[in-house]
Each structure stands twice: as structure tokens, then as C-alpha cells.
Coordinates of C-alpha atoms and ligand atoms in Angstrom, one line a residue:
X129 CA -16.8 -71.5 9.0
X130 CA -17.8 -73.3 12.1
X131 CA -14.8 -73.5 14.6
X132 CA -16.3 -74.2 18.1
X133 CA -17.7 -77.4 19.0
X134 CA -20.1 -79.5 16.6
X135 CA -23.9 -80.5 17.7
X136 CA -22.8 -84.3 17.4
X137 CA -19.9 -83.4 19.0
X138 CA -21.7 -82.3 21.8
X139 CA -24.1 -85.1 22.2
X140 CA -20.8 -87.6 21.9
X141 CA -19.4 -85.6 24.8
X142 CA -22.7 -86.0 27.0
X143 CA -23.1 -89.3 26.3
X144 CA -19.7 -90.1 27.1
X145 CA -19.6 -88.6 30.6
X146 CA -23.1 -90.3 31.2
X147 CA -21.0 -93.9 30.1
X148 CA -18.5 -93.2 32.2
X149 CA -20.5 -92.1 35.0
X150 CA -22.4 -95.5 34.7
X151 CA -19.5 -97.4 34.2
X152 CA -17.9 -95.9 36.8
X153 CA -20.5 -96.5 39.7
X154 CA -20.6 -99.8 38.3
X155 CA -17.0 -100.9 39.1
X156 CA -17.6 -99.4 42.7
X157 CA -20.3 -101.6 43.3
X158 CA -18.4 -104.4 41.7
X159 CA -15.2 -103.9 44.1
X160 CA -17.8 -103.7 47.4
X161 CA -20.0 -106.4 46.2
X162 CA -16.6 -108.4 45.9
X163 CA -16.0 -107.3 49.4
X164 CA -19.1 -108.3 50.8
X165 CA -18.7 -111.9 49.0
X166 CA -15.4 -112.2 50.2
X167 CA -16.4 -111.4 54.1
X168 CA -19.5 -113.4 54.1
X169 CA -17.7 -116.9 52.5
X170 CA -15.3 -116.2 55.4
X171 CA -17.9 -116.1 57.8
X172 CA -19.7 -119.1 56.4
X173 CA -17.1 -121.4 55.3
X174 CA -14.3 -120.3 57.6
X175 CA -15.8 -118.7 60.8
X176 CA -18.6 -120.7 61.3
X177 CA -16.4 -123.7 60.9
X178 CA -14.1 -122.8 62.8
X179 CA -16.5 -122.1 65.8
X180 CA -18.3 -125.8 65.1
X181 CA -14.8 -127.2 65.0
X182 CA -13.7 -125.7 68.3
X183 CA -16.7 -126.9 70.2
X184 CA -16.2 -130.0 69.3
X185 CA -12.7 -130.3 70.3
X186 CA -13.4 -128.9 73.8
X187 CA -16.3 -131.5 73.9
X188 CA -13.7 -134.2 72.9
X189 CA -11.0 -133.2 75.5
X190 CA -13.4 -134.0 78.5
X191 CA -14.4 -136.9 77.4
X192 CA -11.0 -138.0 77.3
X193 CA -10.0 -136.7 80.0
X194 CA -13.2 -138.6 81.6
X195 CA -12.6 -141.9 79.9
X196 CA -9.0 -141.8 80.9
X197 CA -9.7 -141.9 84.6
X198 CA -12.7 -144.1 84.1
X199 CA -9.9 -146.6 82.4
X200 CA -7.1 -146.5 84.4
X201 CA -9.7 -147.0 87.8
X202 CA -11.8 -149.4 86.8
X203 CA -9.9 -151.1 83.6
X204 CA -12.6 -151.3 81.4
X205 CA -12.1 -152.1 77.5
X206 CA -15.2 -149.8 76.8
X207 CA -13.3 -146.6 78.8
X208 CA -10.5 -147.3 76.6
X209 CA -12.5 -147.1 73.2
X210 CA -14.5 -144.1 74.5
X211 CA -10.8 -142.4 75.0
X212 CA -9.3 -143.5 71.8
X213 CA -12.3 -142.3 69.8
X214 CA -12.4 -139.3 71.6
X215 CA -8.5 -138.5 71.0
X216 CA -9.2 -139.7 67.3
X217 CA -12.4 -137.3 67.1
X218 CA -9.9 -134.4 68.5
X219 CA -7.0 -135.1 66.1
X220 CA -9.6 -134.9 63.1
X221 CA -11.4 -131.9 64.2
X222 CA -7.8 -130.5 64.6
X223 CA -6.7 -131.1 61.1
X224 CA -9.8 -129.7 60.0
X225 CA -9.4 -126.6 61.5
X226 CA -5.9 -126.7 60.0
X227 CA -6.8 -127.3 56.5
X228 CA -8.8 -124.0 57.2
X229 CA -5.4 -122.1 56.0
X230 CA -4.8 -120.8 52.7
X231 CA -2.6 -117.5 51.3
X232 CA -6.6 -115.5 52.1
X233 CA -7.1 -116.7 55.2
X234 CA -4.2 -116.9 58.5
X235 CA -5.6 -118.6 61.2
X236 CA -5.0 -117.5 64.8
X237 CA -1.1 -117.9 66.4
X238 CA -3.2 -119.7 69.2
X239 CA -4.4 -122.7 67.0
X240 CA -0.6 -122.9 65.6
X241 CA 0.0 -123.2 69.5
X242 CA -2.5 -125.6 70.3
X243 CA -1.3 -127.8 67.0
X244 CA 2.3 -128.0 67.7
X245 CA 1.8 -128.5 71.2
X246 CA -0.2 -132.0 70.8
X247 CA 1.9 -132.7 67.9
X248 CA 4.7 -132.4 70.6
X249 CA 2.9 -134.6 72.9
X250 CA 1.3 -136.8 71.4
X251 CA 4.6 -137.9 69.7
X252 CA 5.0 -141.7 69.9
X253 CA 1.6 -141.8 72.3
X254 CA -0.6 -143.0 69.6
X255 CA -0.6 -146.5 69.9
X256 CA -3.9 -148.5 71.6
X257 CA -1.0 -151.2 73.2
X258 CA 0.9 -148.0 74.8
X259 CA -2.5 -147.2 77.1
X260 CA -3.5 -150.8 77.8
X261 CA -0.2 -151.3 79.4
X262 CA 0.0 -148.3 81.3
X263 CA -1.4 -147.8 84.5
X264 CA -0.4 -143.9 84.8
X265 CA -2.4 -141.1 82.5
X266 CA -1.9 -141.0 79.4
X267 CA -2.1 -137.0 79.4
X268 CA -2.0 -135.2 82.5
X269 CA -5.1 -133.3 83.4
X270 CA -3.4 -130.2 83.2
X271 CA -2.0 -130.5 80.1
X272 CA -6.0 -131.1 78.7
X273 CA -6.8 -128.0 80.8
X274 CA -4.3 -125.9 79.4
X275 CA -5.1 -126.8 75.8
X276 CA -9.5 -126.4 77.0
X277 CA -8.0 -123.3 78.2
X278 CA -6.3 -122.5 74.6
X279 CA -9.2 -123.6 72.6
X280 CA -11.8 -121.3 74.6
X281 CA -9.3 -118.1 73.5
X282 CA -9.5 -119.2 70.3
X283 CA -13.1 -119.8 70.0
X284 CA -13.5 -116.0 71.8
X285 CA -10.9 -114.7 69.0
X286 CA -12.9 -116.7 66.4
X287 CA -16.4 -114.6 67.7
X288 CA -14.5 -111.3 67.6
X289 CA -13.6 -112.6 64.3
X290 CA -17.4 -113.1 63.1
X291 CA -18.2 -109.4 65.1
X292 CA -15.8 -107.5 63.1
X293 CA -16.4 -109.1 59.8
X294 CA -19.8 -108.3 59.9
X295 CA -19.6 -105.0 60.7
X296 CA -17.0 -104.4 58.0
X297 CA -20.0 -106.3 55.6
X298 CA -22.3 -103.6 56.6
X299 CA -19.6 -100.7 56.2
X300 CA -19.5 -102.2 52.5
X301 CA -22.8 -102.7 52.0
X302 CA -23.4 -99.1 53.0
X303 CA -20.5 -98.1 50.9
X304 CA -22.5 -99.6 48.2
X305 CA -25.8 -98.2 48.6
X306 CA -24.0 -94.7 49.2
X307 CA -22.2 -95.2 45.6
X308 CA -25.1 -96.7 44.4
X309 CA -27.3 -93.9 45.1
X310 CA -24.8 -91.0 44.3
X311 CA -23.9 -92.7 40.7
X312 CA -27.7 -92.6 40.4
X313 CA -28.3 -89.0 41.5
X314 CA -24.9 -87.9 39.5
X315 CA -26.3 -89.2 36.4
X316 CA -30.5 -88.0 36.8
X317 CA -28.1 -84.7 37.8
X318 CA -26.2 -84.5 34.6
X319 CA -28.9 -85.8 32.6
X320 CA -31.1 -82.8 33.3
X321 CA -28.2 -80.6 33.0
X322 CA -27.9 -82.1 29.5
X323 CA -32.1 -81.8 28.6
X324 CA -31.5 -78.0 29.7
X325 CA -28.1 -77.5 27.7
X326 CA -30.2 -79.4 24.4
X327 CA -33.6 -76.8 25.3
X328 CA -30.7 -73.9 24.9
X329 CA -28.7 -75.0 22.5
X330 CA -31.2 -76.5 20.3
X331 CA -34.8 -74.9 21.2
X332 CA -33.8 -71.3 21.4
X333 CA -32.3 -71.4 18.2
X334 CA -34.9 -73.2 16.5
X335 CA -37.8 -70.9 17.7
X336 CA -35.7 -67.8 17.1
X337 CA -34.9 -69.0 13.6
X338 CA -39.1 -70.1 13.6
X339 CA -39.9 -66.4 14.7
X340 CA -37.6 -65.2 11.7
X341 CA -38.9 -67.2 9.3
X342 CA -42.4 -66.5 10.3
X343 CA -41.2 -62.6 10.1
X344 CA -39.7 -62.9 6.6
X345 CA -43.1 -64.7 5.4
X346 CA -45.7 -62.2 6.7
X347 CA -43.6 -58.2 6.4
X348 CA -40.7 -59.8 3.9
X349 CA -38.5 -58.5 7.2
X350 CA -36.8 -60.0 10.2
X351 CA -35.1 -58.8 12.8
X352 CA -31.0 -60.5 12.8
X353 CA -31.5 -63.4 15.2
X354 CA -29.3 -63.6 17.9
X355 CA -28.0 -67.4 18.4
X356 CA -24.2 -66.9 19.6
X357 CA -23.2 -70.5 19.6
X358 CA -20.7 -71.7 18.1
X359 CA -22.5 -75.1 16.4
X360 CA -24.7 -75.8 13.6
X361 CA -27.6 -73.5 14.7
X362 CA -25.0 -70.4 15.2
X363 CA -23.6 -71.1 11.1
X364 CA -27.9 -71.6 10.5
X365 CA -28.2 -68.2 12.0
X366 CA -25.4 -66.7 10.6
X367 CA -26.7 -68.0 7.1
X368 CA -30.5 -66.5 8.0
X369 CA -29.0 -63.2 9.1
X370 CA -27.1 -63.0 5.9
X371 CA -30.4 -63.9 3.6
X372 CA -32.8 -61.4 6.1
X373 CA -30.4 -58.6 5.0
X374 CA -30.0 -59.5 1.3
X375 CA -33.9 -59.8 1.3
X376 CA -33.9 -56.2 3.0
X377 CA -31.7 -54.6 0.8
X378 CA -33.3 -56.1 -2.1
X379 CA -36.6 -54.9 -0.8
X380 CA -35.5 -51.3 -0.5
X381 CA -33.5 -51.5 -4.0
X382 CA -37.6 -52.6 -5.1
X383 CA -39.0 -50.0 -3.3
X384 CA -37.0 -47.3 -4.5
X385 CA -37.1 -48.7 -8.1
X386 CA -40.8 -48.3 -7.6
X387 CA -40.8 -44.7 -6.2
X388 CA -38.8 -43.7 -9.0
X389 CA -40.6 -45.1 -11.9
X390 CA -43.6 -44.5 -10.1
X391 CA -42.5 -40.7 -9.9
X392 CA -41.3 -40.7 -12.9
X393 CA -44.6 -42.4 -15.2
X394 CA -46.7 -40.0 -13.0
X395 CA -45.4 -36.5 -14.2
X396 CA -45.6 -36.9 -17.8
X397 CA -48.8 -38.8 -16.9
X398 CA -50.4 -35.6 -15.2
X399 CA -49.6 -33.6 -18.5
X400 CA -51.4 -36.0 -20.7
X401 CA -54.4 -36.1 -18.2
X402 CA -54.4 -32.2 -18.2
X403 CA -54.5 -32.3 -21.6
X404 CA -57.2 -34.8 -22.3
X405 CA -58.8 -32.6 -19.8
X406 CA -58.5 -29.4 -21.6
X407 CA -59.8 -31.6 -24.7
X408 CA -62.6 -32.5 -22.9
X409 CA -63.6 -28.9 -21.6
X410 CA -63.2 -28.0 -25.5
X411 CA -60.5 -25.9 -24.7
X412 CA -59.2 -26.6 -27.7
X413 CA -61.9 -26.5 -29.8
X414 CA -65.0 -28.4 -30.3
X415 CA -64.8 -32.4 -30.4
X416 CA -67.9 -34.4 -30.9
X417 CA -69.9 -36.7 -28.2
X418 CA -67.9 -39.7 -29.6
X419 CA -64.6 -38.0 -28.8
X420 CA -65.8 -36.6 -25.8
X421 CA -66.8 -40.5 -24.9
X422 CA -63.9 -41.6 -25.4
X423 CA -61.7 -38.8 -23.9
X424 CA -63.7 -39.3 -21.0
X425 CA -62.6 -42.5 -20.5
X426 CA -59.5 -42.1 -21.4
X427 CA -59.2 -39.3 -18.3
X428 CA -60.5 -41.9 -15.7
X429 CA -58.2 -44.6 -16.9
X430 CA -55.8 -42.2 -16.6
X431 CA -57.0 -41.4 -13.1
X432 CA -57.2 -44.3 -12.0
X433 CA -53.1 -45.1 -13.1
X434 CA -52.2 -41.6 -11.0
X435 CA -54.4 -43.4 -8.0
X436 CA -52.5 -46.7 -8.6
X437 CA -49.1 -44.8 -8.7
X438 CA -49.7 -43.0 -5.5
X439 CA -50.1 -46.3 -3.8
X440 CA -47.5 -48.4 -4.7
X441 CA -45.3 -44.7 -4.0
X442 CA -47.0 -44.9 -0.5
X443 CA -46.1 -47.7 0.5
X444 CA -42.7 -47.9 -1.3
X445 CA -41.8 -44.9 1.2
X446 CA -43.1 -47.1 4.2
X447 CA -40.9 -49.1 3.4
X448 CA -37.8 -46.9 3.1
X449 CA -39.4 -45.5 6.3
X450 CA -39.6 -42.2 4.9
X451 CA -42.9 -42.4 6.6
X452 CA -42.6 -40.9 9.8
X453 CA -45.5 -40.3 12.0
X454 CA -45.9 -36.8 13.9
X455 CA -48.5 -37.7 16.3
X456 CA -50.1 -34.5 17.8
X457 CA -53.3 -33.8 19.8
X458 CA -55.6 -33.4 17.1
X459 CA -59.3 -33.3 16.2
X460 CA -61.2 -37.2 16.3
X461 CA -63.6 -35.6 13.6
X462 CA -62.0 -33.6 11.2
X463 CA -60.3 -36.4 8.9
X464 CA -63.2 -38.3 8.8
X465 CA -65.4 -36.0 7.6
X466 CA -63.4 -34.9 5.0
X467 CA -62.9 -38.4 4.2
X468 CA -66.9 -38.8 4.0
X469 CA -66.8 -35.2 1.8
X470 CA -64.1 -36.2 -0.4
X471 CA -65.9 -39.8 -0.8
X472 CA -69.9 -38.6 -0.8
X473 CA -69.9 -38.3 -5.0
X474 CA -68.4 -42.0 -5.4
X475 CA -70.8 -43.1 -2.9
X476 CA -74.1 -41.0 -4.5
X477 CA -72.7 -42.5 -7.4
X478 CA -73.8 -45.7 -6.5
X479 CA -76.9 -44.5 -4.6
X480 CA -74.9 -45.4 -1.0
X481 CA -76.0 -43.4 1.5
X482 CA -73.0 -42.5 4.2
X483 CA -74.1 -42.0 7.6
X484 CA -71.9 -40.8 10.9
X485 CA -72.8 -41.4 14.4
X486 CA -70.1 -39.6 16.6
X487 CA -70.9 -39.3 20.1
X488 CA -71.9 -36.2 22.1
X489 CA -68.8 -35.5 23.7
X490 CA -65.0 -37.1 22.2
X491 CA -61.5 -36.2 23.3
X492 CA -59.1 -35.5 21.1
X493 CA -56.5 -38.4 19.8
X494 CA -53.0 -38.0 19.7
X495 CA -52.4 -38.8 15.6
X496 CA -51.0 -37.4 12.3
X497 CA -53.9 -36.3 10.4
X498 CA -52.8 -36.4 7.3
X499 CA -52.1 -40.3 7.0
X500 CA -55.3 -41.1 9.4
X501 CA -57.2 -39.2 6.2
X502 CA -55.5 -41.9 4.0
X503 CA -56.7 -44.6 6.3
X504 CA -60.4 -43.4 6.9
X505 CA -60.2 -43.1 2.8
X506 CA -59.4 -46.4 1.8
X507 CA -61.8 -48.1 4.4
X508 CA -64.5 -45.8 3.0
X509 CA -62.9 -46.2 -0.4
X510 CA -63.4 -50.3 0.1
X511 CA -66.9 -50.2 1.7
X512 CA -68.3 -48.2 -1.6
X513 CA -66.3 -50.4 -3.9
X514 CA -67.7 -53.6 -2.1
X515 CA -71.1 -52.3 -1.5
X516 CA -74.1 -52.8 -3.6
X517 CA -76.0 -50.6 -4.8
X518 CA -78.6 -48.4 -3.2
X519 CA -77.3 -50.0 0.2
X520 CA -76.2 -48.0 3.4
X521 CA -72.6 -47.5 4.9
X522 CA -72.3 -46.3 8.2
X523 CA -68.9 -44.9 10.3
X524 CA -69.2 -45.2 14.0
X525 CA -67.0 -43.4 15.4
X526 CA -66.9 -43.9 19.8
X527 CA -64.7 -42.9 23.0
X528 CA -63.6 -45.8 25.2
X529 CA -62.5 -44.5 28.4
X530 CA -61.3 -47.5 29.8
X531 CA -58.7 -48.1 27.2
X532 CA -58.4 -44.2 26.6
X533 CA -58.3 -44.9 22.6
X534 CA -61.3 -43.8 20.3
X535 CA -62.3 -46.3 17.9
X536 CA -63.5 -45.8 14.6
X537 CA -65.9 -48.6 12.5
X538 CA -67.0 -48.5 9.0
X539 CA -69.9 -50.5 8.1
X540 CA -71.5 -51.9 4.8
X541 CA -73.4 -54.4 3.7
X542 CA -71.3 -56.3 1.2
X543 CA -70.5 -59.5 0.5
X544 CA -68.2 -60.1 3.4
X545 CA -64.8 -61.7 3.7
X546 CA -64.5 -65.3 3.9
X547 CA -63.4 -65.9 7.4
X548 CA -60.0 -67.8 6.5
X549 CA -59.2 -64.4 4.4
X550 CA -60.1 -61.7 7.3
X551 CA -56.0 -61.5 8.5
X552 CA -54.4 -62.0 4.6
X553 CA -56.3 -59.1 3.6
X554 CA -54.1 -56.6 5.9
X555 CA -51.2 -58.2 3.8
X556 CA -49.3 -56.4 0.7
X557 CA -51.1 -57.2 -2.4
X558 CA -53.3 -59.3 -1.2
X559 CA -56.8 -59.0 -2.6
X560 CA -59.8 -61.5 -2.2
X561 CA -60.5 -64.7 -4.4
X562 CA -64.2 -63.1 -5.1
X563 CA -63.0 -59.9 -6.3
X564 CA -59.5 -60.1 -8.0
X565 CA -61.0 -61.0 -11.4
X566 CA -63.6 -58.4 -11.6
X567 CA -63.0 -55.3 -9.5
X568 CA -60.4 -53.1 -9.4
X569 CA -57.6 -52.8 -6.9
X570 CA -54.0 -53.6 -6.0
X571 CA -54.2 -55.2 -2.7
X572 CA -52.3 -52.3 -1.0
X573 CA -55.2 -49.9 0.4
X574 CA -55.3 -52.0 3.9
X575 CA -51.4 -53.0 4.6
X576 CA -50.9 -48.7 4.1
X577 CA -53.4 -48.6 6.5
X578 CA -52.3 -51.5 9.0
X579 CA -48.5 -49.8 9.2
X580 CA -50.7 -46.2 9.6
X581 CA -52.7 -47.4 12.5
X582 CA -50.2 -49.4 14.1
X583 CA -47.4 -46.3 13.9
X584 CA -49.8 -44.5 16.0
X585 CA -49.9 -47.1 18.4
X586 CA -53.2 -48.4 17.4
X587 CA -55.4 -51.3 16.5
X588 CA -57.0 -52.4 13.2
X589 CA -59.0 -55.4 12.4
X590 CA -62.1 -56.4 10.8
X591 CA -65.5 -58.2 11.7
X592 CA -67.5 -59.9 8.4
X593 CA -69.7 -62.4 7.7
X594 CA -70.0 -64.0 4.2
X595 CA -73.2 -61.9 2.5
X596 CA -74.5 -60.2 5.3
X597 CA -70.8 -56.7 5.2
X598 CA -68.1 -56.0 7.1
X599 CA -66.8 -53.8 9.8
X600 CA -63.2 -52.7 9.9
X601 CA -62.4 -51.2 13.1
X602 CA -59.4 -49.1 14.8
X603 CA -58.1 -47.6 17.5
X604 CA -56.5 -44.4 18.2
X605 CA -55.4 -43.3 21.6
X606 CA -57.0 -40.3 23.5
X607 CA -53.9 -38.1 24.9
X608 CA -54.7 -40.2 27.9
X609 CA -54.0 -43.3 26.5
X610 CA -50.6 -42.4 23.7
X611 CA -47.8 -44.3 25.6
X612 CA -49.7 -44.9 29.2
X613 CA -51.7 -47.6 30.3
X614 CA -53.2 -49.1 27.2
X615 CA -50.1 -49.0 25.1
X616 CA -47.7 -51.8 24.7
X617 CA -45.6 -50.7 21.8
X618 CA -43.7 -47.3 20.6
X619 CA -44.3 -45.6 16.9
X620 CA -42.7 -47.6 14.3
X621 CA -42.3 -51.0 16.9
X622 CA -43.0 -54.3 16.3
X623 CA -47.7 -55.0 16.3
X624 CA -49.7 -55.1 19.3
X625 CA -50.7 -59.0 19.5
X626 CA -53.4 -58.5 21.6
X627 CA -56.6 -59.1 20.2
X628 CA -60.0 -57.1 20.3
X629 CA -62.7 -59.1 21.2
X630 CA -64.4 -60.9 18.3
X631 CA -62.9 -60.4 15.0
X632 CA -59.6 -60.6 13.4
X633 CA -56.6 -58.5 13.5
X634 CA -54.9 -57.2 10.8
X635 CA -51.3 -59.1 12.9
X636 CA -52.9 -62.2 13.5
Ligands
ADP111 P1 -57.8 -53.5 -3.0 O1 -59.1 -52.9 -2.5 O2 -57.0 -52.6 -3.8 O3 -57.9 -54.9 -3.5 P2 -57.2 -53.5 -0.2 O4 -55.9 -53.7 0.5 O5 -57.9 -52.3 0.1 O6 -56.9 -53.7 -1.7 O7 -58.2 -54.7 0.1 C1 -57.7 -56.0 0.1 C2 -58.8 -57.0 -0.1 O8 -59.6 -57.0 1.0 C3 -59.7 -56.7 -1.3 O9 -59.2 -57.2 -2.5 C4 -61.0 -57.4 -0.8 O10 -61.0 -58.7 -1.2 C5 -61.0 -57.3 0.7 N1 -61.8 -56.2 1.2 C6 -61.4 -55.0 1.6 N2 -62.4 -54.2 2.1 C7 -63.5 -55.0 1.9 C8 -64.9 -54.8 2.1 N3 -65.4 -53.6 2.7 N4 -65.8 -55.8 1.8 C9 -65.3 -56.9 1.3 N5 -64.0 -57.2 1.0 C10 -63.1 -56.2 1.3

């Protein structure tokens, strides 16, 4: 049972910690956007106003103070007006600046000053009558200098104002790009993170699982997979594990069930072919050519059930891996002309001439003879059973001392292999389309010979074309070659996957 975290689990989790991370640079930017807002309506709508104001007021105390004098020497109505609408202009510009208060924004102590002070003064001075009857200032000139005096601190306090706030509007608005930029990066950062986390979690496991099911298809064997996590794919993997070993167990119950029977059918089998022989040789006495016919018949059918038995024994004990390869320097030759000896009468048989070209000169190969027989036998065996009549078979056999192997060919001039059956062929049981209704054959001859090849850390593959014969090739390597430069896998490892030029592997 699965008891670590869940794939949807997982996904919720990323996507959560992506929400958050978005939500979370989002409320930053909300609080210094706020800030900005809040800095820049005081510089518009309190600052600015404030500085207007100020100017205004200054403006409006000299031209009281002007008009005053001008009034009280001369005695002109007009002086008089300019003054009251001057002091009037003040008083406004005053209370406007004073309405500028609220719980956000505290004006300056010095404006408080400056208000109560001409609220102070001014106290009972309003009236128009009180100046045209007076012949002394209304307000002293000092007093207006002192309050010029006050306003011009306040203005210079109102442009410090103005200075700082905008500098604490840039400190925001850098403290929102900065936040900005990092909730950005945080969450490309993580979403990466998560893109890698999914190609590992999710990937891996699915091409592993790929690559054993691709195993399981092709040799009915995989490898366990390893997938340690502890989702979905790691119960999937668990659950494939578990099938690859019942299939492998069931496989080897087959195979031995096979060997035994096969062992089994074949000795009593032997006896009855020795005695249909002994028949036949008129051991026994005499039989006539219509018994002899048919015991004739009856001894190759027999033959031909031994043949069939010693395959399917074959490669029942590869797959036990009784097989074992004991790869020794041995003769390139020797098995293949015994091959072509044991093979000539099938081949006369048929009027198929067998011809060898061996080079002048040929190292030995590092191989077991005695299976590398089996292999040269059921290529040869195939090329006379595919070949027609009267035609020409040829083995090549060359050194390549680049690749330190030797490689062997056998030619005929058959009907070929279709090109989308050239890799099936090397499969177990497989036989061709053309030929599983009329010829003979269990499909095993070339998969004993694949697993042969490739134990000796060879090649095998085949080059046809449809009517004109085929060529199976492999490889065998020189003593220079067994486990140096040209070898890529040990005895009994997994196939080579690299491909001879032209043609098909028996892997691919
Ligand atoms: P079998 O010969 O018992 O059918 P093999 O494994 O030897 O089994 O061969 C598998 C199949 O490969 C054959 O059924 C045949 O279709 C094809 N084949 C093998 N050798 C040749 C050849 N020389 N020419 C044409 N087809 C061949």
C-alpha cells in the first residue's frame, strides 16, 4: 500500500506554494503601492497647497503692510480697500491652510503659531470703521515682519516636506520593483524546480516502466525496475516488478516442463527409430519395397521429431541458463567446415552447391565451438531449406582488424525476407508469413543462434532483398578483440545496440 505522498498530492502542494508565492508578492506590492498613493496625494493635495497657500500669504502681508502706510499718509479710500482686501485675502489663505488638517496629516507647530498669533491680534481689529478712524497702524510693521518671518520657515519646512516625501516615494517604489522582481524570480525559480521534480518523479518512472515493458515484449524478461518513490509510479513499479517475476518463474516452470517432456518423449522415441531402423536394414527379416516405403518415412518423421526435440531442449536450457559459454582461443575454420560436411548431403540433395571463401591468413577467435557449430548449422541449415534448387550458397568467412572480430556470412539466393520481418525473425518462434504454411520449422533455429552469438560478445544480423537471398552475418572476436576495444558488453549481458552498417540486427 502506498503510504508516502500521492502524485495529486504533490501537484496540490506545488501549486499551493506557487499561489502563495503570487499572492504573497502581490500584497507587498499592494502595501507599497498604497504607500506611494499615500505620499504622492500628500504632495499634490497637501504640499503643493500648502506651498501656493504660503506664497500667497507672504504676498498679502506686504501689500498690507504697503497699503497701510499709503492710507494713513495720504488718506485715500482706495489704500483702505487695497488693505482690507489684502487682510481678507490673508485670513482666507490662512484658513485654507488650516483646513489642510486631518487625523493623516499634522501640519507644522509654526502655522499653529502663526494662526493663534493673528487670531490674538486681530481680535476686535476687524472692522472697516476701526481703520478709517484711526490715524496710527493698524498692525505694527514688526509684527507683519515677524509673521513674513514665520511663514518663510514654514514654507522652507513645507520644501523639506516635499524633499523627503519624495525620496521616501522612490524608497517604495524601489521596494516595489525589488519585491516585484524577487516574487517573479521566486516563482520562474520554483517553477523549474517543480518541471525537474515532475521530469523525476514522473519521466524516469515512465521510461523505466517503458524500457520494462519493451523488455517483457521482445525476451518475455525484464530486469526489476528501480523507481523508489513513494507515489503512484513506485505502487506501478512495485506491481510490474511483481508481474516480471511471476512471468519469470512461469517461464522457467515452461522451460523445464519442456526439457522434461522433451527428454522424456525423446528416449523412448530413439528406441522406436532404432528399431524402424533395424526394420529397414532387414535386420529382422525381409519386408517388401512397400514396407520399406513406408518405414522409410516413418524413420525421417521420426527424425525430424528428435531434431524438433533437441531444439525446443536447447533453448529451454538457455533459458534456465544452463547454457554457459566457455569461450577459448579456438580455430575460425574448424566448426564451419564441419558444419558444411555435416550439411553437404542435404545440400547435394537439392543440387546446392556450398562454396567457402576463407581468407589467406585468419586469427583465431576466442569462442565455444561447440555451440558456434550449432549456429553455423542452422544458418546453413536455413539457406538449404530456403534455397531453390540447383542454386549456389556461399559462406564468407573474413578477418576485420579494425574491429578485431572475424565475421562469418552465409549467402543464398532465396526468396528473401520481407524487410518489416528481417529483426522478428531473430525472435522465439517466430517464422515467416511465406513459409509457415508450407515448410517445416519451429521458429527457434535463429533466437538459439542470436543468444549463442551474442554470449560470445558478438553480432548477428541479416541483409535480404525480397527474391533476389539473404545474408546472415556475425561476428566473433579475434583474442584481440574478446573484452578490449570493440566490446561493449560481458558473456551473458544485456545486446550490443550498435548496428552494422546496412542491414538489420537480430536486437533491433
Ligand atoms: P525455422 O527455420 O525453424 O522456421 P528459424 O528461427 O531458423 O526458424 O527461422 C525463422 C524464420 O526466418 C523462418 O521461418 C523464415 O521465415 C526466416 N528465414 C530464416 N532463414 C532464412 C533464409 N535463409 N531465407 C529466407 N527466410 C529465412
Amino acid at each position: 500500500m502506498k503510504s508516502g505522498i500521492g502524485i495529486i498530492k504533490k501537484l496540490f502542494l506545488w501549486y499551493a506554494l506557487l499561489i502563495f508565492i503570487f499572492y504573497g508578492t502581490l500584497v507587498i506590492l499592494y502595501i507599497d503601492v498604497n504607500q506611494m498613493m499615500r505620499l504622492s496625494d500628500n504632495i499634490i493635495n497637501r504640499y503643493q497647497k500648502v506651498s501656493s497657500f504660503s506664497k500667497k500669504m507672504i504676498e498679502n502681508l506686504l501689500s498690507m503692510e504697503e497699503n497701510e502706510k499709503k492710507y494713513i499718509l495720504l488718506k485715500k479710500k482706495d489704500y483702505l480697500d487695497f488693505f482690507v482686501d489684502a487682510r481678507e485675502a490673508f485670513e482666507y489663505n490662512l484658513n485654507q491652510v488650516m483646513q489642510l488638517e486631518s487625523p493623516e496629516y499634522q501640519l507644522p507647530d509654526t502655522w499653529r503659531d502663526l494662526f493663534d498669533s493673528y487670531q490674538d491680534f486681530s481680535a476686535g481689529k476687524g472692522d472697516r470703521s476701526t481703520y478709517e478712524s484711526s490715524d496710527t497702524l493698524w498692525i505694527a510693521e514688526q509684527e507683519i515682519d515677524a509673521w513674513i518671518k514665520k511663514l518663510r520657515r514654514a514654507r522652507l519646512e513645507n520644501e523639506q516636506n516635499i524633499i523627503l516625501a519624495n525620496i521616501e516615494l522612490n524608497q517604495w517604489g524601489q521596494s516595489a520593483v525589488k519585491y516585484g522582481v524577487a516574487g517573479l524570480g521566486i516563482s520562474i525559480f520554483i517553477g523549474l524546480i517543480w518541471i525537474l521534480v515532475i521530469a523525476r518523479t514522473m519521466v524516469r518512472p515512465l521510461r523505466a516502466l517503458g524500457k520494462g515493458i519493451r523488455s517483457i515484449t521482445k525476451e518475455r524478461f525484464s530486469q526489476p525496475i528501480d523507481i523508489r518513490s513513494n507515489d503512484e509510479f513506485g505502487e506501478l513499479a512495485a506491481a510490474f516488478n511483481e508481474m516480471a517475476k511471476r512471468l519469470k518463474e512461469e517461464e522457467l516452470m515452461r522451460a523445464e516442463f519442456i526439457t522434461t517432456l522433451s527428454h522424456e518423449i525423446r528416449t523412448p522415441l530413439t528406441s522406436i527409430r532404432e528399431s524402424v531402423n533395424l526394420i529397414v536394414e532387414k535386420v529382422m527379416g525381409p519386408t517388401n519395397r512397400q514396407q520399406t516405403k513406408f518405414l522409410k518415412i516413418a524413420s525421417s518423421e521420426i527424425g525430424r521429431i528428435c531434431e524438433l526435440l533437441n531444439h525446443l531442449m536447447h533453448v529451454s536450457r538457455l533459458e534456465e541458463s544452463v547454457f554457459k559459454v566457455e569461450p577459448v582461443p579456438a580455430d575460425p575454420l574448424v566448426f564451419v567446415i564441419k558444419s558444411i560436411d555435416h550439411l553437404n548431403p542435404n545440400a547435394k540433395g537439392k543440387g546446392i552447391h556450398i562454396d567457402l571463401k576463407i581468407p589467406p591468413s585468419i586469427p583465431e577467435i576466442i569462442g565455444d565451438t561447440r555451440h558456434l557449430q550449432q549456429v553455423m548449422l542452422n544458418l546453413l541449415g536455413n539457406a538449404i531449406k530456403f534455397s531453390r534448387t540447383g542454386s549456389k550458397i556461399e559462406v564468407i568467412v573474413t578477418h576485420d582488424d579494425k574491429r578485431d572480430v572475424v565475421q562469418y556470412a552465409v549467402s543464398d539466393n532465396g526468396d528473401g525476407i520481407r524487410p518489416s520481418e528481417q529483426t522478428l525473425i531473430f525472435d522465439k518462434y517466430y517464422r515467416g508469413r511465406e513459409v509457415r504454411e508450407h515448410m517445416d520449422g519451429v521458429g527457434l533455429g535463429l533466437n538459439i543462434s542470436r543468444q549463442i552469438v551474442e554470449a560470445h560478445q558478438g553480432k548477428i544480423w541479416v541483409e535480404s532483398e525480397v527474391g533476389r537471398g539473404s545474408t546472415f552475418f556475425f561476428t566473433l572476436p579475434t583474442a584481440a578483440g574478446f573484452n578490449g576495444k570493440n566490446n561493449h558488453r560481458q558473456p551473458h549481458g544485456k545486446l550490443n545496440s550498435e548496428r552494422p552498417e546496412g542491414g538489420k540486427t537480430a536486437n533491433e
